[in-house]
Amino acid sequence: MEPVKAPAPLVIISSSPYIHCGSTISAAMRDVLLSLLPALAAAVYFFGWPALSVILTCCLSAVICEALCQKLMQRPITVGDGSALLTGLLLAFCLPPELSLGLAAFGSFCAVVIGKQVFGGLGSNIFNPAHLGRAILLASFPAQMTTWTMPWNTAAAEAVTKATPYTDAVSSATPLAALRLAESAWHRGLNVDLPSLNALFWGNVGGSLGETCVPALLLGGIYLLWRGHIDWRIPAGYIGTVVVITAIYGWLREYPAWFAIYHLLSGGLIIGAFFMATDWVTSPITKKGRLIYALGLGILTALIRLRGGYVEGVCYSILIMNMVTPLIDRYVTNVPFGGGARHE
């Protein structure tokens, strides 16, 4: 009688990836939240306690909306991973400092439920949730979403007030809106006082909560690059494209030499390039694809800012390129291991 042989070991074949990087969703979200702390501190410093109330409302509403939505849809509740909290914080950074708390909560609902959970939750969303929430708010409540509060600094307020004489030092236009009016004045041979580049750099100007203080955003962006959470190609390509296009446009129209730098430091370009456009779910997966993606973002942003009826183009540019990302991933692929042509 032959001895009974032991069964062969079971071989499990699954789809890639086969090697885990060692990180987790919760750890990655904590890193991104940590990178945003300097911008959060700057927002509260420049815009006061109303800014903090908007931030807390957005974050709390996002967490509650995600938990309730997952409960109703009978999905595992995953608010502990920090993704809902991050969505709420990023949305708050895109809002005016004194937006009503009801609208801030509604924006979080749109960002989390419509922007993420409807598509299947984290990892399945097509659009950047925070910018989708902002776009819905802007389309639904344009007056409230374009009423800007100046920081607690009279010099910056006076500079913008001179550029936009129909405003006051409490509620005023953003630097991009003032620049648009200055362009009209330059064509008539007039000079207009604008907020200085120094004020733009440090964030002593009107604008959304998290977009004004450039050093705080750069500090957070460098941290994410160091931790390996984002690819330098997207922020560098995005910012570089906007600077090149605006510089050429300003040179052709004989605008001041600092015209392109003004576009670089104004609006949501810095926060969009480092924290929104680099979203892992809605950006391309290949290096070449990310460069194409960044180039498209820069072209769209520059076109909207320079020739569009809306002075800021970051939000809509990112949402448009989010739709193009699957197409980029479809046709821009890495060469298979070992070389050879890609087969369908």
CSV table of C-alpha atoms in Angstrom, one decimal:
chain,number,residue,atom,x,y,z
A,1,MET,CA,0.0,0.0,0.0
A,2,GLU,CA,1.5,3.3,-1.1
A,3,PRO,CA,1.7,6.1,1.5
A,4,VAL,CA,-0.8,8.9,1.2
A,5,LYS,CA,0.9,12.0,-0.2
A,6,ALA,CA,0.3,15.4,1.3
A,7,PRO,CA,-1.8,17.8,-0.9
A,8,ALA,CA,0.2,20.3,-2.9
A,9,PRO,CA,0.3,23.8,-1.4
A,10,LEU,CA,-2.5,26.0,-2.5
A,11,VAL,CA,-1.4,28.7,-4.9
A,12,ILE,CA,-3.5,31.8,-4.9
A,13,ILE,CA,-3.3,34.0,-8.0
A,14,SER,CA,-4.7,37.5,-7.6
A,15,SER,CA,-4.4,40.8,-9.4
A,16,SER,CA,-1.6,43.3,-8.8
A,17,PRO,CA,-0.2,45.0,-6.8
A,18,TYR,CA,1.6,42.1,-5.1
A,19,ILE,CA,3.9,44.2,-2.8
A,20,HIS,CA,2.5,46.4,-0.1
A,21,CYS,CA,4.3,49.7,0.4
A,22,GLY,CA,3.9,49.5,4.1
A,23,SER,CA,1.7,52.6,4.4
A,24,THR,CA,-2.0,52.7,5.1
A,25,ILE,CA,-4.9,55.0,4.2
A,26,SER,CA,-5.1,56.3,7.7
A,27,ALA,CA,-1.4,57.1,7.9
A,28,ALA,CA,-1.4,58.8,4.5
A,29,MET,CA,-4.4,60.9,5.5
A,30,ARG,CA,-2.7,61.9,8.7
A,31,ASP,CA,0.3,63.1,6.7
A,32,VAL,CA,-1.8,65.2,4.4
A,33,LEU,CA,-3.8,66.7,7.4
A,34,LEU,CA,-0.4,67.4,9.1
A,35,SER,CA,0.8,69.2,6.0
A,36,LEU,CA,-2.2,71.5,6.0
A,37,LEU,CA,-1.7,72.6,9.6
A,38,PRO,CA,0.5,75.6,8.6
A,39,ALA,CA,-2.2,76.8,6.2
A,40,LEU,CA,-4.9,76.3,8.9
A,41,ALA,CA,-2.9,78.4,11.3
A,42,ALA,CA,-2.4,81.1,8.7
A,43,ALA,CA,-6.1,81.2,7.9
A,44,VAL,CA,-7.1,81.7,11.6
A,45,TYR,CA,-4.3,84.3,12.0
A,46,PHE,CA,-5.4,86.4,9.0
A,47,PHE,CA,-9.2,86.0,9.1
A,48,GLY,CA,-9.9,85.4,12.8
A,49,TRP,CA,-12.4,83.2,14.6
A,50,PRO,CA,-15.0,83.3,11.8
A,51,ALA,CA,-12.5,81.3,9.7
A,52,LEU,CA,-12.1,78.7,12.4
A,53,SER,CA,-15.9,78.3,12.7
A,54,VAL,CA,-16.2,77.7,8.9
A,55,ILE,CA,-13.3,75.1,9.1
A,56,LEU,CA,-14.8,73.3,12.1
A,57,THR,CA,-18.3,73.3,10.5
A,58,CYS,CA,-17.0,71.8,7.2
A,59,CYS,CA,-14.9,69.1,8.9
A,60,LEU,CA,-17.6,68.1,11.3
A,61,SER,CA,-20.3,68.1,8.6
A,62,ALA,CA,-18.1,66.0,6.3
A,63,VAL,CA,-17.5,63.3,9.0
A,64,ILE,CA,-21.2,63.2,9.9
A,65,CYS,CA,-22.4,63.1,6.3
A,66,GLU,CA,-20.0,60.3,5.4
A,67,ALA,CA,-21.0,58.2,8.5
A,68,LEU,CA,-24.7,58.6,7.9
A,69,CYS,CA,-24.4,57.9,4.1
A,70,GLN,CA,-22.5,54.8,4.7
A,71,LYS,CA,-25.0,53.7,7.4
A,72,LEU,CA,-27.9,54.2,5.0
A,73,MET,CA,-26.2,52.5,2.1
A,74,GLN,CA,-25.2,49.6,4.5
A,75,ARG,CA,-21.5,50.0,3.9
A,76,PRO,CA,-18.7,49.8,6.5
A,77,ILE,CA,-18.3,53.1,8.3
A,78,THR,CA,-14.8,54.3,7.5
A,79,VAL,CA,-14.7,57.8,9.0
A,80,GLY,CA,-11.8,56.7,11.1
A,81,ASP,CA,-9.5,56.7,8.1
A,82,GLY,CA,-9.5,60.5,8.1
A,83,SER,CA,-10.6,60.9,4.4
A,84,ALA,CA,-13.8,62.7,5.3
A,85,LEU,CA,-12.0,65.0,7.7
A,86,LEU,CA,-9.5,65.8,4.9
A,87,THR,CA,-12.3,66.5,2.4
A,88,GLY,CA,-14.0,68.9,4.9
A,89,LEU,CA,-10.8,70.7,5.6
A,90,LEU,CA,-9.9,71.1,1.9
A,91,LEU,CA,-13.4,72.4,1.1
A,92,ALA,CA,-13.1,74.9,3.9
A,93,PHE,CA,-9.9,76.2,2.5
A,94,CYS,CA,-11.8,77.0,-0.8
A,95,LEU,CA,-14.5,79.0,0.9
A,96,PRO,CA,-14.8,82.7,1.8
A,97,PRO,CA,-13.8,83.5,5.4
A,98,GLU,CA,-17.3,84.6,6.6
A,99,LEU,CA,-19.5,82.2,4.6
A,100,SER,CA,-22.6,81.2,6.5
A,101,LEU,CA,-22.2,78.0,8.4
A,102,GLY,CA,-25.3,76.6,6.8
A,103,LEU,CA,-23.8,76.9,3.4
A,104,ALA,CA,-20.5,75.5,4.6
A,105,ALA,CA,-22.4,72.4,5.9
A,106,PHE,CA,-24.2,72.1,2.6
A,107,GLY,CA,-20.9,72.2,0.8
A,108,SER,CA,-19.6,69.4,2.9
A,109,PHE,CA,-22.7,67.3,2.1
A,110,CYS,CA,-22.2,67.9,-1.6
A,111,ALA,CA,-18.5,67.1,-1.4
A,112,VAL,CA,-18.9,63.9,0.6
A,113,VAL,CA,-22.2,62.4,-0.6
A,114,ILE,CA,-22.4,63.6,-4.2
A,115,GLY,CA,-18.6,63.9,-4.8
A,116,LYS,CA,-17.6,60.6,-3.2
A,117,GLN,CA,-20.2,58.2,-1.8
A,118,VAL,CA,-22.5,58.2,-4.8
A,119,PHE,CA,-19.6,56.9,-6.9
A,120,GLY,CA,-18.8,54.1,-4.4
A,121,GLY,CA,-16.7,55.8,-1.7
A,122,LEU,CA,-13.0,56.5,-1.3
A,123,GLY,CA,-11.0,55.4,-4.4
A,124,SER,CA,-14.0,55.3,-6.7
A,125,ASN,CA,-14.8,59.0,-7.1
A,126,ILE,CA,-14.3,60.6,-10.5
A,127,PHE,CA,-13.9,64.3,-9.3
A,128,ASN,CA,-12.0,65.9,-6.5
A,129,PRO,CA,-14.7,66.0,-3.8
A,130,ALA,CA,-13.7,69.3,-2.2
A,131,HIS,CA,-13.7,71.1,-5.5
A,132,LEU,CA,-16.9,69.5,-6.6
A,133,GLY,CA,-18.5,70.8,-3.4
A,134,ARG,CA,-17.1,74.3,-4.1
A,135,ALA,CA,-18.3,74.3,-7.7
A,136,ILE,CA,-21.9,73.4,-6.5
A,137,LEU,CA,-21.8,76.1,-3.9
A,138,LEU,CA,-20.5,78.7,-6.5
A,139,ALA,CA,-23.2,77.7,-9.0
A,140,SER,CA,-26.0,77.8,-6.4
A,141,PHE,CA,-25.0,80.8,-4.3
A,142,PRO,CA,-22.7,83.0,-6.4
A,143,ALA,CA,-23.2,86.1,-4.3
A,144,GLN,CA,-22.3,84.5,-1.0
A,145,MET,CA,-19.4,82.6,-2.6
A,146,THR,CA,-17.9,85.8,-4.1
A,147,THR,CA,-18.1,88.0,-1.0
A,148,TRP,CA,-14.6,88.3,0.4
A,149,THR,CA,-13.4,89.5,3.7
A,150,MET,CA,-10.1,91.3,4.1
A,151,PRO,CA,-7.5,90.2,6.7
A,152,TRP,CA,-7.1,92.2,9.9
A,153,ASN,CA,-4.6,94.5,8.2
A,154,THR,CA,-5.6,98.0,7.1
A,155,ALA,CA,-2.7,98.5,4.7
A,156,ALA,CA,-3.8,95.5,2.6
A,157,ALA,CA,-7.4,96.5,2.8
A,158,GLU,CA,-6.6,100.0,1.6
A,159,ALA,CA,-4.6,98.7,-1.3
A,160,VAL,CA,-7.5,96.6,-2.6
A,161,THR,CA,-10.0,99.4,-1.9
A,162,LYS,CA,-8.0,101.8,-4.1
A,163,ALA,CA,-8.0,99.2,-6.9
A,164,THR,CA,-11.7,98.5,-6.5
A,165,PRO,CA,-13.3,101.8,-5.4
A,166,TYR,CA,-16.9,100.4,-5.1
A,167,THR,CA,-15.8,98.2,-2.2
A,168,ASP,CA,-14.8,98.9,1.4
A,169,ALA,CA,-12.0,97.7,3.6
A,170,VAL,CA,-14.1,95.0,5.2
A,171,SER,CA,-15.6,93.3,2.2
A,172,SER,CA,-13.5,93.6,-1.0
A,173,ALA,CA,-12.4,91.9,-4.2
A,174,THR,CA,-9.6,89.3,-4.4
A,175,PRO,CA,-6.3,90.3,-5.9
A,176,LEU,CA,-7.2,88.5,-9.2
A,177,ALA,CA,-10.4,90.5,-9.4
A,178,ALA,CA,-8.4,93.7,-8.7
A,179,LEU,CA,-5.9,92.6,-11.4
A,180,ARG,CA,-8.7,92.2,-13.9
A,181,LEU,CA,-9.9,95.8,-13.3
A,182,ALA,CA,-6.2,96.9,-13.5
A,183,GLU,CA,-5.9,95.4,-16.9
A,184,SER,CA,-8.9,97.5,-18.1
A,185,ALA,CA,-7.3,100.6,-16.6
A,186,TRP,CA,-4.0,99.9,-18.2
A,187,HIS,CA,-5.6,99.8,-21.7
A,188,ARG,CA,-6.9,103.3,-21.0
A,189,GLY,CA,-3.4,104.5,-19.9
A,190,LEU,CA,-4.3,104.6,-16.2
A,191,ASN,CA,-2.4,103.4,-13.2
A,192,VAL,CA,-4.1,101.3,-10.4
A,193,ASP,CA,-2.8,100.5,-7.0
A,194,LEU,CA,-2.8,96.8,-6.3
A,195,PRO,CA,-1.8,94.8,-3.2
A,196,SER,CA,1.9,94.4,-3.2
A,197,LEU,CA,3.7,91.1,-4.1
A,198,ASN,CA,4.9,91.0,-0.5
A,199,ALA,CA,1.3,91.1,0.8
A,200,LEU,CA,0.4,88.4,-1.8
A,201,PHE,CA,3.3,86.1,-0.7
A,202,TRP,CA,2.5,86.3,3.0
A,203,GLY,CA,-1.2,86.1,2.6
A,204,ASN,CA,-2.2,89.6,3.8
A,205,VAL,CA,-4.9,89.8,1.1
A,206,GLY,CA,-8.5,88.8,0.6
A,207,GLY,CA,-9.4,85.4,-0.8
A,208,SER,CA,-10.4,81.9,0.2
A,209,LEU,CA,-9.4,80.7,3.6
A,210,GLY,CA,-6.5,78.4,2.7
A,211,GLU,CA,-5.2,79.9,-0.5
A,212,THR,CA,-3.6,83.2,0.5
A,213,CYS,CA,-0.5,82.3,2.6
A,214,VAL,CA,2.1,81.0,0.1
A,215,PRO,CA,4.9,80.0,2.7
A,216,ALA,CA,2.4,77.9,4.6
A,217,LEU,CA,1.2,76.1,1.5
A,218,LEU,CA,4.8,75.6,0.2
A,219,LEU,CA,5.8,74.2,3.6
A,220,GLY,CA,3.0,71.6,3.4
A,221,GLY,CA,3.7,70.8,-0.2
A,222,ILE,CA,7.4,70.2,0.5
A,223,TYR,CA,6.4,67.9,3.3
A,224,LEU,CA,4.2,65.8,1.0
A,225,LEU,CA,6.9,65.6,-1.5
A,226,TRP,CA,9.4,64.5,1.1
A,227,ARG,CA,7.0,61.8,2.4
A,228,GLY,CA,6.5,60.6,-1.2
A,229,HIS,CA,2.7,61.2,-1.2
A,230,ILE,CA,2.7,63.4,-4.3
A,231,ASP,CA,4.6,63.5,-7.6
A,232,TRP,CA,6.6,66.7,-8.3
A,233,ARG,CA,5.6,66.5,-11.9
A,234,ILE,CA,2.0,67.7,-11.3
A,235,PRO,CA,2.7,70.8,-9.1
A,236,ALA,CA,5.8,71.8,-11.1
A,237,GLY,CA,4.1,71.3,-14.5
A,238,TYR,CA,0.9,73.0,-13.5
A,239,ILE,CA,2.5,76.1,-11.9
A,240,GLY,CA,5.2,76.3,-14.7
A,241,THR,CA,2.6,76.2,-17.4
A,242,VAL,CA,0.5,79.0,-15.8
A,243,VAL,CA,3.6,81.2,-15.3
A,244,VAL,CA,4.8,80.7,-18.9
A,245,ILE,CA,1.4,81.4,-20.5
A,246,THR,CA,0.7,84.5,-18.3
A,247,ALA,CA,4.3,85.8,-18.9
A,248,ILE,CA,3.9,85.5,-22.7
A,249,TYR,CA,0.4,87.1,-22.5
A,250,GLY,CA,1.7,90.0,-20.3
A,251,TRP,CA,4.6,90.6,-22.6
A,252,LEU,CA,2.4,90.7,-25.8
A,253,ARG,CA,0.1,93.2,-24.1
A,254,GLU,CA,3.0,95.2,-22.6
A,255,TYR,CA,1.8,94.7,-19.0
A,256,PRO,CA,4.2,95.2,-16.1
A,257,ALA,CA,7.0,92.6,-15.7
A,258,TRP,CA,5.5,91.2,-12.5
A,259,PHE,CA,2.2,90.2,-14.2
A,260,ALA,CA,3.0,86.5,-14.3
A,261,ILE,CA,4.3,86.5,-10.7
A,262,TYR,CA,1.0,88.1,-9.7
A,263,HIS,CA,-0.9,85.2,-11.2
A,264,LEU,CA,1.4,82.8,-9.5
A,265,LEU,CA,0.9,84.2,-6.0
A,266,SER,CA,-2.8,85.0,-6.4
A,267,GLY,CA,-5.9,82.8,-6.1
A,268,GLY,CA,-5.8,79.1,-5.6
A,269,LEU,CA,-3.0,78.1,-7.8
A,270,ILE,CA,-0.5,77.0,-5.1
A,271,ILE,CA,-3.1,75.1,-3.0
A,272,GLY,CA,-4.6,73.6,-6.1
A,273,ALA,CA,-1.2,72.4,-7.5
A,274,PHE,CA,0.0,70.7,-4.3
A,275,PHE,CA,-3.2,69.6,-2.6
A,276,MET,CA,-6.0,69.3,-5.1
A,277,ALA,CA,-4.5,68.3,-8.5
A,278,THR,CA,-2.4,65.7,-6.8
A,279,ASP,CA,-5.3,63.7,-5.5
A,280,TRP,CA,-4.4,60.1,-5.7
A,281,VAL,CA,-7.7,58.9,-7.1
A,282,THR,CA,-8.4,61.6,-9.7
A,283,SER,CA,-4.9,62.1,-11.2
A,284,PRO,CA,-3.1,59.9,-13.7
A,285,ILE,CA,-1.0,57.0,-12.5
A,286,THR,CA,1.9,57.2,-15.0
A,287,LYS,CA,4.7,59.8,-15.0
A,288,LYS,CA,4.1,60.8,-18.6
A,289,GLY,CA,0.4,61.0,-17.9
A,290,ARG,CA,0.9,63.3,-15.0
A,291,LEU,CA,2.9,65.7,-17.1
A,292,ILE,CA,0.1,65.7,-19.7
A,293,TYR,CA,-2.4,66.2,-16.9
A,294,ALA,CA,-0.4,69.1,-15.4
A,295,LEU,CA,0.0,70.8,-18.9
A,296,GLY,CA,-3.8,70.6,-19.4
A,297,LEU,CA,-4.4,72.1,-16.0
A,298,GLY,CA,-2.1,75.0,-16.6
A,299,ILE,CA,-3.5,75.8,-20.1
A,300,LEU,CA,-7.1,75.7,-18.8
A,301,THR,CA,-6.4,77.8,-15.7
A,302,ALA,CA,-4.5,80.4,-17.8
A,303,LEU,CA,-7.3,80.6,-20.4
A,304,ILE,CA,-10.0,81.0,-17.8
A,305,ARG,CA,-8.1,83.6,-15.9
A,306,LEU,CA,-7.0,85.6,-18.9
A,307,ARG,CA,-10.0,85.4,-21.3
A,308,GLY,CA,-12.9,84.0,-19.2
A,309,GLY,CA,-15.6,85.8,-17.5
A,310,TYR,CA,-14.6,84.3,-14.1
A,311,VAL,CA,-11.3,85.6,-12.7
A,312,GLU,CA,-10.2,82.3,-11.1
A,313,GLY,CA,-9.8,79.0,-13.0
A,314,VAL,CA,-8.2,76.5,-10.7
A,315,CYS,CA,-11.4,74.8,-9.5
A,316,TYR,CA,-12.9,74.3,-12.9
A,317,SER,CA,-9.6,73.3,-14.5
A,318,ILE,CA,-9.1,70.5,-12.0
A,319,LEU,CA,-12.7,69.2,-12.4
A,320,ILE,CA,-12.3,69.2,-16.2
A,321,MET,CA,-9.0,67.4,-16.1
A,322,ASN,CA,-10.4,64.9,-13.6
A,323,MET,CA,-12.8,63.9,-16.4
A,324,VAL,CA,-9.9,63.5,-18.8
A,325,THR,CA,-7.8,61.4,-16.4
A,326,PRO,CA,-9.3,58.0,-17.4
A,327,LEU,CA,-8.6,58.8,-21.0
A,328,ILE,CA,-5.0,59.7,-20.2
A,329,ASP,CA,-4.6,56.5,-18.2
A,330,ARG,CA,-6.1,54.6,-21.1
A,331,TYR,CA,-3.7,55.8,-23.8
A,332,VAL,CA,-0.6,56.7,-21.7
A,333,THR,CA,0.7,53.4,-20.2
A,334,ASN,CA,4.0,52.1,-19.0
A,335,VAL,CA,6.0,49.7,-21.0
A,336,PRO,CA,5.4,46.1,-19.7
A,337,PHE,CA,8.2,44.5,-17.8
A,338,GLY,CA,10.7,43.0,-20.3
A,339,GLY,CA,9.8,45.5,-23.0
A,340,GLY,CA,7.7,45.0,-26.1
A,341,ALA,CA,4.6,46.6,-27.4
A,342,ARG,CA,1.4,47.0,-25.4
A,343,HIS,CA,-1.3,44.5,-26.5
A,344,GLU,CA,-4.9,45.2,-26.1
